[in-house]
Short mmCIF file of C-alpha atoms in Angstrom, two decimals:
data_model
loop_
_atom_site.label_atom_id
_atom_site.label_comp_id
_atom_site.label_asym_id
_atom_site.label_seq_id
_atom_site.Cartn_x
_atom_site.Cartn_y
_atom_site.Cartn_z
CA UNK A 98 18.48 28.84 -4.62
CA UNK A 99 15.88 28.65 -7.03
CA UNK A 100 12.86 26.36 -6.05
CA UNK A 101 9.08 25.34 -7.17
CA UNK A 102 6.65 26.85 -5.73
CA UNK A 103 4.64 23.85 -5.11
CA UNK A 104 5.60 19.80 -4.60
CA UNK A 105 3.19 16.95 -4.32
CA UNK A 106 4.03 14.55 -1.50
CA UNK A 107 2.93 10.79 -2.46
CA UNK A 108 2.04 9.03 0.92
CA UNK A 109 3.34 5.19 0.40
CA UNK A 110 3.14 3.97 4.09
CA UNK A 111 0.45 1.76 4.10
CA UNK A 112 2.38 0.03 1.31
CA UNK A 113 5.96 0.29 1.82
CA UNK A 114 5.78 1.12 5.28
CA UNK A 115 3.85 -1.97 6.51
CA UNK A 116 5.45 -4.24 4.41
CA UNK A 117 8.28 -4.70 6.31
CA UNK A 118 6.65 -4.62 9.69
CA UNK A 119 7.28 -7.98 11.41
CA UNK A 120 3.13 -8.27 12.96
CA UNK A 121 0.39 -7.81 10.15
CA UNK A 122 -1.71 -5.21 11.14
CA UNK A 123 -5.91 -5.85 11.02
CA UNK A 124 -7.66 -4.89 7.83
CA UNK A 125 -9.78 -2.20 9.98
CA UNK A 126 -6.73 -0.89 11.10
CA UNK A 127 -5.17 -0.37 8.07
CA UNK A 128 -8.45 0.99 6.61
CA UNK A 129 -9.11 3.45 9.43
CA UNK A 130 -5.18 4.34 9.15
CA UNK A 131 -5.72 5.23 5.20
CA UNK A 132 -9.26 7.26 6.00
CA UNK A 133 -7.57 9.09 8.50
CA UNK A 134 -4.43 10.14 5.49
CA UNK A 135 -7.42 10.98 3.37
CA UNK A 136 -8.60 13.37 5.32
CA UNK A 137 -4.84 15.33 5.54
CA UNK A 138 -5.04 17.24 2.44
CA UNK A 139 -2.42 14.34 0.80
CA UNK A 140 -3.49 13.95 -3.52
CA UNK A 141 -2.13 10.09 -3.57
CA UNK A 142 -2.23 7.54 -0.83
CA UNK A 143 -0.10 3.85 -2.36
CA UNK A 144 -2.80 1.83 -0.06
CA UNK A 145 -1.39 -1.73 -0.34
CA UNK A 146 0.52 -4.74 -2.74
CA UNK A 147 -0.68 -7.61 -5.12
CA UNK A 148 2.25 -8.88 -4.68
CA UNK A 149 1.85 -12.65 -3.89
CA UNK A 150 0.78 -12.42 0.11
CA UNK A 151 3.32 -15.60 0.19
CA UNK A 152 5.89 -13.11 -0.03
CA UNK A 153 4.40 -10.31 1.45
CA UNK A 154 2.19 -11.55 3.94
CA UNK A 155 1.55 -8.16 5.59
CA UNK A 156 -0.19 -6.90 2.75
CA UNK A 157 -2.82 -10.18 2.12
CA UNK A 158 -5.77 -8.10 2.87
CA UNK A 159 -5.15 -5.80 0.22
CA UNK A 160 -8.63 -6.43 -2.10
CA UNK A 161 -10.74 -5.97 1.28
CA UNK A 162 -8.55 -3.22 2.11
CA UNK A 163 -9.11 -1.55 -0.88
CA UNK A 164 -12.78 -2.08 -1.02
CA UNK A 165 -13.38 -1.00 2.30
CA UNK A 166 -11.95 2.43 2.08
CA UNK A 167 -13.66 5.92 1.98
CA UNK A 168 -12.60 7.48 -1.19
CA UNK A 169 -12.45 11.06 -0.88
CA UNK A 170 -12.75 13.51 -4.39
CA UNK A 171 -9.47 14.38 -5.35
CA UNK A 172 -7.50 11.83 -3.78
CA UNK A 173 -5.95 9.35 -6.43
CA UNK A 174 -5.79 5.76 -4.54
CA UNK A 175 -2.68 3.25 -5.96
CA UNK A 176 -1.32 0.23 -5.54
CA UNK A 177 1.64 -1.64 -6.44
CA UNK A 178 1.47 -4.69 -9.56
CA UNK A 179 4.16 -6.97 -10.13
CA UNK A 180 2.59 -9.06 -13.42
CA UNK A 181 -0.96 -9.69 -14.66
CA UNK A 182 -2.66 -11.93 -12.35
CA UNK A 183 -1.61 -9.15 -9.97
CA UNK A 184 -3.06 -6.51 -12.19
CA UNK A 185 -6.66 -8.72 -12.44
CA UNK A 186 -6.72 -8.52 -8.25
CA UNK A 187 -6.24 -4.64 -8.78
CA UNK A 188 -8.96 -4.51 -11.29
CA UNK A 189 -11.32 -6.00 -9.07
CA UNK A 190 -10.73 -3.61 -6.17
CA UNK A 191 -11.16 -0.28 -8.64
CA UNK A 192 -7.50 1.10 -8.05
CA UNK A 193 -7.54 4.86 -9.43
CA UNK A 194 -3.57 3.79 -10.41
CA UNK A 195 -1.41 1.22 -10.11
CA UNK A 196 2.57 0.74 -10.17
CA UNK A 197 5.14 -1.48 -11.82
CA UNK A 198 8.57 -1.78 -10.35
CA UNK A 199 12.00 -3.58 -10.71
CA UNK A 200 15.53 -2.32 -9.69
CA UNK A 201 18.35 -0.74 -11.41
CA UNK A 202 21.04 -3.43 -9.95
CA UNK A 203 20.96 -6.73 -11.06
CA UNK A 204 21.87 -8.15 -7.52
CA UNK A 205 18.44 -6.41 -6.15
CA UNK A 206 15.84 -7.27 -8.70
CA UNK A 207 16.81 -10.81 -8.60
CA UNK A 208 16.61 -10.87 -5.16
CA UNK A 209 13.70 -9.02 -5.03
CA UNK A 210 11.99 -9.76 -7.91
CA UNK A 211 13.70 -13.63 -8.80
CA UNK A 212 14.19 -12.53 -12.44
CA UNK A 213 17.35 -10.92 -14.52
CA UNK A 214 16.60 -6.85 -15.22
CA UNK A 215 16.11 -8.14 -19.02
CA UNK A 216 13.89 -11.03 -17.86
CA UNK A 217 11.83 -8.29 -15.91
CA UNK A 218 10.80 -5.59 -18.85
CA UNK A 219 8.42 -8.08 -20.73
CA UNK A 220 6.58 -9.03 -17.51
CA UNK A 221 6.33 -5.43 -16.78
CA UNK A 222 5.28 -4.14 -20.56
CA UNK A 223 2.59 -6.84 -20.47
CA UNK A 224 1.45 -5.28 -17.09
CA UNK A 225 1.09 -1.76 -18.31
CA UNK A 226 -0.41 -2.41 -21.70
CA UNK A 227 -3.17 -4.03 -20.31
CA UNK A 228 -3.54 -1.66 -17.88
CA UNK A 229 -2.92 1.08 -20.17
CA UNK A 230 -6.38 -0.82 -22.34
CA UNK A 231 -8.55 0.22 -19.40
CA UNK A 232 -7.03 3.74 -18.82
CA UNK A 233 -5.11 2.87 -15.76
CA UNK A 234 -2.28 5.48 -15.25
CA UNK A 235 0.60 3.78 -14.63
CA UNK A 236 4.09 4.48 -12.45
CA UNK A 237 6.80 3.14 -12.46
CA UNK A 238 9.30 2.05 -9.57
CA UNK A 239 13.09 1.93 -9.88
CA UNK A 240 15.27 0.71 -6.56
CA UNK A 241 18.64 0.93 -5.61
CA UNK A 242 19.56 4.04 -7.99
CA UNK A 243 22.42 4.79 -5.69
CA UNK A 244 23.57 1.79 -4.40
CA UNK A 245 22.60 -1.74 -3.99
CA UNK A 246 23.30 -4.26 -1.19
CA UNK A 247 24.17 -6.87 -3.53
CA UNK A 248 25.92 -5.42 -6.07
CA UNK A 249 27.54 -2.15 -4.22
CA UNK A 250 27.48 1.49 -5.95
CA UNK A 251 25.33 1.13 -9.03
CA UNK A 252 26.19 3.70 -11.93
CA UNK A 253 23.48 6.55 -13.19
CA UNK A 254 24.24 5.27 -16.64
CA UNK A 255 22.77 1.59 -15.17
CA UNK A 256 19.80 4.00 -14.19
CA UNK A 257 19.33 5.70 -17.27
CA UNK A 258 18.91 2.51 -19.44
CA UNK A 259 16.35 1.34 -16.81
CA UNK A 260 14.53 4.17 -17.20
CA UNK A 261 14.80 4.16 -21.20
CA UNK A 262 12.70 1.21 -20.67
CA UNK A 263 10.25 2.15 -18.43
CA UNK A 264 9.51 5.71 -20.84
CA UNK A 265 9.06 3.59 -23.63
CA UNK A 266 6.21 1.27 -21.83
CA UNK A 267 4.63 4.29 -21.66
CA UNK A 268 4.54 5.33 -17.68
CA UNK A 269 3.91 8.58 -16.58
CA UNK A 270 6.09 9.31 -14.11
CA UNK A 271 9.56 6.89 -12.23
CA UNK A 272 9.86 7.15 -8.87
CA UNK A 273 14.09 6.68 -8.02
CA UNK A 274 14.59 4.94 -5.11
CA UNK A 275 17.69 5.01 -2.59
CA UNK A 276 16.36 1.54 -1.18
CA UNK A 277 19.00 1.23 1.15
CA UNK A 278 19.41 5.06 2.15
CA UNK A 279 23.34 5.69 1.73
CA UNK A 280 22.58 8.18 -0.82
CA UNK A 281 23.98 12.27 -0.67
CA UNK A 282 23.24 15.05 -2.37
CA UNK A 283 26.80 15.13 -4.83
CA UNK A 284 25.54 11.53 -5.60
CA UNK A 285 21.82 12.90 -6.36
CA UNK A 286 23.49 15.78 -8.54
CA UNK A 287 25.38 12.81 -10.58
CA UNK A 288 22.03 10.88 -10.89
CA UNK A 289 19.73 13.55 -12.00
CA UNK A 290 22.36 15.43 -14.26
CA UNK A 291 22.33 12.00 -16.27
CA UNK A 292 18.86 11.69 -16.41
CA UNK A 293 18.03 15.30 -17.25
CA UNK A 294 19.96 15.21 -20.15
CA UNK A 295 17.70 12.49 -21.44
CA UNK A 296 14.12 13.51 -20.15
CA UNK A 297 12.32 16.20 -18.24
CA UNK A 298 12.27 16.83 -14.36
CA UNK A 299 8.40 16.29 -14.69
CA UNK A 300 8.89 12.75 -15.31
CA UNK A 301 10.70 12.01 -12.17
CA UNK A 302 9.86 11.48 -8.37
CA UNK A 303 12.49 10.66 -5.66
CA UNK A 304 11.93 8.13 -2.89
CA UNK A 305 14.21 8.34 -0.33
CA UNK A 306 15.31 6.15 2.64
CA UNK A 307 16.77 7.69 5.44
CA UNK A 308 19.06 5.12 6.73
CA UNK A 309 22.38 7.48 7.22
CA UNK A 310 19.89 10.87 8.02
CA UNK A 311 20.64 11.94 4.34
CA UNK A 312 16.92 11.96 3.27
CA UNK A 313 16.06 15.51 3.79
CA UNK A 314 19.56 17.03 2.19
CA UNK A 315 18.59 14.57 -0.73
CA UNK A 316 15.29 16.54 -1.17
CA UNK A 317 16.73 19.66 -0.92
CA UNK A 318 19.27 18.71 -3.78
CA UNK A 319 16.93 17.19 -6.06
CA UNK A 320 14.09 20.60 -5.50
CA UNK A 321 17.12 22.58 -6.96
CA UNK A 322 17.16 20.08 -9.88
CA UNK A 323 13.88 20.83 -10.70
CA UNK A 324 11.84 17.81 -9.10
CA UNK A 325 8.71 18.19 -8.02
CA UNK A 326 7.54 14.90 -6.10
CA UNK A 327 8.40 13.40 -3.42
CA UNK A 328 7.35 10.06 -1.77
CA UNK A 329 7.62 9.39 1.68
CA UNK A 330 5.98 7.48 4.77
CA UNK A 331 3.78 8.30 7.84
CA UNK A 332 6.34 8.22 11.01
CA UNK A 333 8.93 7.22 8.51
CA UNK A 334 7.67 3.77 8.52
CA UNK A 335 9.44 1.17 5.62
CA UNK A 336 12.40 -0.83 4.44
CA UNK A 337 12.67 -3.38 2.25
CA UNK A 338 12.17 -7.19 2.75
CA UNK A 339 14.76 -7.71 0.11
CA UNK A 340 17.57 -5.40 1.12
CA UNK A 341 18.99 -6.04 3.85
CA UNK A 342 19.83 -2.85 6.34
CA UNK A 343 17.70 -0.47 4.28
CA UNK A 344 15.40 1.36 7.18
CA UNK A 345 12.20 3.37 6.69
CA UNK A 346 11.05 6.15 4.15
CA UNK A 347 11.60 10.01 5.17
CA UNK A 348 8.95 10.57 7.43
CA UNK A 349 5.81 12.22 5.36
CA UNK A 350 5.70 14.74 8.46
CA UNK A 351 9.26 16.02 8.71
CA UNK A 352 8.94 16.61 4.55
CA UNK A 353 5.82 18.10 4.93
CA UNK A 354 7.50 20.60 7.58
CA UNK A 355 10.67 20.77 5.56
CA UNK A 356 8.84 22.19 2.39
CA UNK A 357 6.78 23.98 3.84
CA UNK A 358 9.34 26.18 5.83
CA UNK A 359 10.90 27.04 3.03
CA UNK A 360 7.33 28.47 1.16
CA UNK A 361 7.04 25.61 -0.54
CA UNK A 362 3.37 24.52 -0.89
CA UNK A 363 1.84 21.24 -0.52
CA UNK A 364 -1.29 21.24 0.91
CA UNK A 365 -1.30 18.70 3.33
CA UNK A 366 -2.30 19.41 7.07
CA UNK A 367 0.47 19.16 9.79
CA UNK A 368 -1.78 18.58 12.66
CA UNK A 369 -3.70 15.94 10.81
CA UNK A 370 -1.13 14.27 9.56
CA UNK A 371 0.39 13.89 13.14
CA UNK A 372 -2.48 12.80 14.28
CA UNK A 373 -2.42 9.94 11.77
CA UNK A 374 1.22 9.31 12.60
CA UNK A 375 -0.18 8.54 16.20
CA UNK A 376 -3.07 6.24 15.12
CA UNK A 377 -0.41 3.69 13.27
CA UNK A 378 2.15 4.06 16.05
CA UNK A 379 -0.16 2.35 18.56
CA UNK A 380 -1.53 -0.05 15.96
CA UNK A 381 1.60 -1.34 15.11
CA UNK A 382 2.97 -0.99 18.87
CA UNK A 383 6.25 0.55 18.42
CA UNK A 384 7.31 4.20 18.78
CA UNK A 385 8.23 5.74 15.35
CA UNK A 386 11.22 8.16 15.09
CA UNK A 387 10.64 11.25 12.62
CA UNK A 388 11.60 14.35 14.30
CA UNK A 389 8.30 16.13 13.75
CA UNK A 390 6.38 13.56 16.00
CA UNK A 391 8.89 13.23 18.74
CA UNK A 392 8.57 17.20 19.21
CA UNK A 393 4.62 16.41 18.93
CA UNK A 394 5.24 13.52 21.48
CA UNK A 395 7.23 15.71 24.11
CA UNK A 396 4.76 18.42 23.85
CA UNK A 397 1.52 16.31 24.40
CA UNK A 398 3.51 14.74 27.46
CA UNK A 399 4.55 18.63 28.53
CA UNK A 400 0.85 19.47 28.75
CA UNK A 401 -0.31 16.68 29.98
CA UNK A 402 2.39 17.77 33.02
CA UNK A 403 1.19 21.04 32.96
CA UNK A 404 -2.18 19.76 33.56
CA UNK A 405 -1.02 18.16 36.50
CA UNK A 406 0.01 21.24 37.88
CA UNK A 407 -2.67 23.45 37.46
#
């Protein structure tokens, strides 16, 4: 199995994880949530939305979110733009980066976006010119490359003219989404064996749901296919508002262990970022379900026994 030596893990759960949490969590929550992740050894933390807080009401706070942060050197600090009065909120906040996104199913993006896929790229060129003017880097998102809970199984040549788009704006990199997490590794090959042909692995990050337990296998599939970033979310926090069924990212700590077991470097700090998975678990008052903190959880409880004891 041939692999990269190093990855770099993109931390998007203050964004897509709490954006589909029912409660809104307090700005000084959210900002001593993100401090804490800066302090893990993670290169990009997605902090929050300009999306319209009438549709994503969890994320209203975002300017005083973003301006209430402690930057640390040599963390980049993003956030995600859906058209230009958007992209004038994130100016005003100093966003290192910003992302534009849209979906590879026409079911999705009207759903999620309330526009056709061809109604979508002019709203999103005008986004990353501008941005582009005042040497913003920009990403770009694609959802439901896999499947789509409107439309069904959505074909990698769909992808691939999504993506011909998106290159041609100008963004760096395309994060591929499985939005609603029924994606396996045969369907990965299929996806990235379409798009390799056409561009290099550099270009290319995979975001993966883990709604069926596939995420992980996913990763594995696409490190053999040459990709080199992941994103994923604290505690596995996430979903979409506009796909129905689609659960949380893969948890940023059981990738983190994942790569790292198999001499993979990233960087980031296990015990910190476990630590951090904590800190949001009692904010948002639910217990989160990645593998890596439940073995953290039963061993904090197993000393605290052992305490007892003594």
């Amino acid at each position: 199995m041939k692999l990269p030596t190093k990855v770099t893990i993109k931390e998007v759960g203050p964004r897509d994880g709490l954006q589909n949490e029912p409660n809104f969590i307090e700005t000084k929550e959210k900002v001593d949530w993100i401090n804490r992740l800066s302090k893990t050894g993670l290169s990009y933390i997605e902090v929050s939305s300009f999306v319209h807080p009438k549709w994503i009401p969890q994320l209203a706070d975002s300017e005083e979110v973003l301006k209430s942060i402690k930057r640390e050197a040599g963390v980049t600090y993003a956030a995600l733009v859906p058209n230009i009065r958007g992209l004038e909120r994130a100016f005003n906040c100093h966003v290192d980066e910003i992302s534009v996104f849209m979906s590879a199913s026409e079911g999705h993006n009207k759903s999620n976006i309330n526009k056709s896929i061809d109604e979508t790229f002019p709203v999103l060129k005008e986004v990353v010119d501008e941005a582009k003017k005042a040497d913003l880097k920009v990403r770009g998102y694609v959802s439901t490359v896999i499947a789509c809970p409107y439309d069904g199984p959505v074909a990698p040549e769909q992808v691939l003219k999504v993506v011909d788009r998106l290159a041609e704006m100008g963004v760096y990199e395309i994060s591929l989404g499985d939005t609603i997490g029924v994606g396996v590794p045969t369907q990965v090959e299929s996806l990235l064996e379409t798009l390799l042909k056409h561009f290099p692995p550099q270009l290319f990050a995979m975001h993966f749901h883990d709604t069926r337990g596939t995420a992980l296998a996913n990763v594995v599939k696409s490190l053999e296919m040459g990709i080199t970033t992941f994103d994923s979310s604290t505690g596995g926090l996430g979903g979409c508002p506009y796909a129905k069924g689609a659960s949380g990212n893969v948890a940023t700590e059981d990738l983190n262990y994942l790569l790292t077991a198999m001499n993979i470097e990233t960087g980031v700090n296990p015990e910190a970022l476990i630590d951090s998975a904590f800190f949001i678990e009692e904010k948002i008052g639910k217990k989160l379900i990645s593998k890596q903190l439940e073995i953290a959880r039963n061993e904090r409880s197993a000393n605290v026994d052992n305490a007892r004891t003594v």
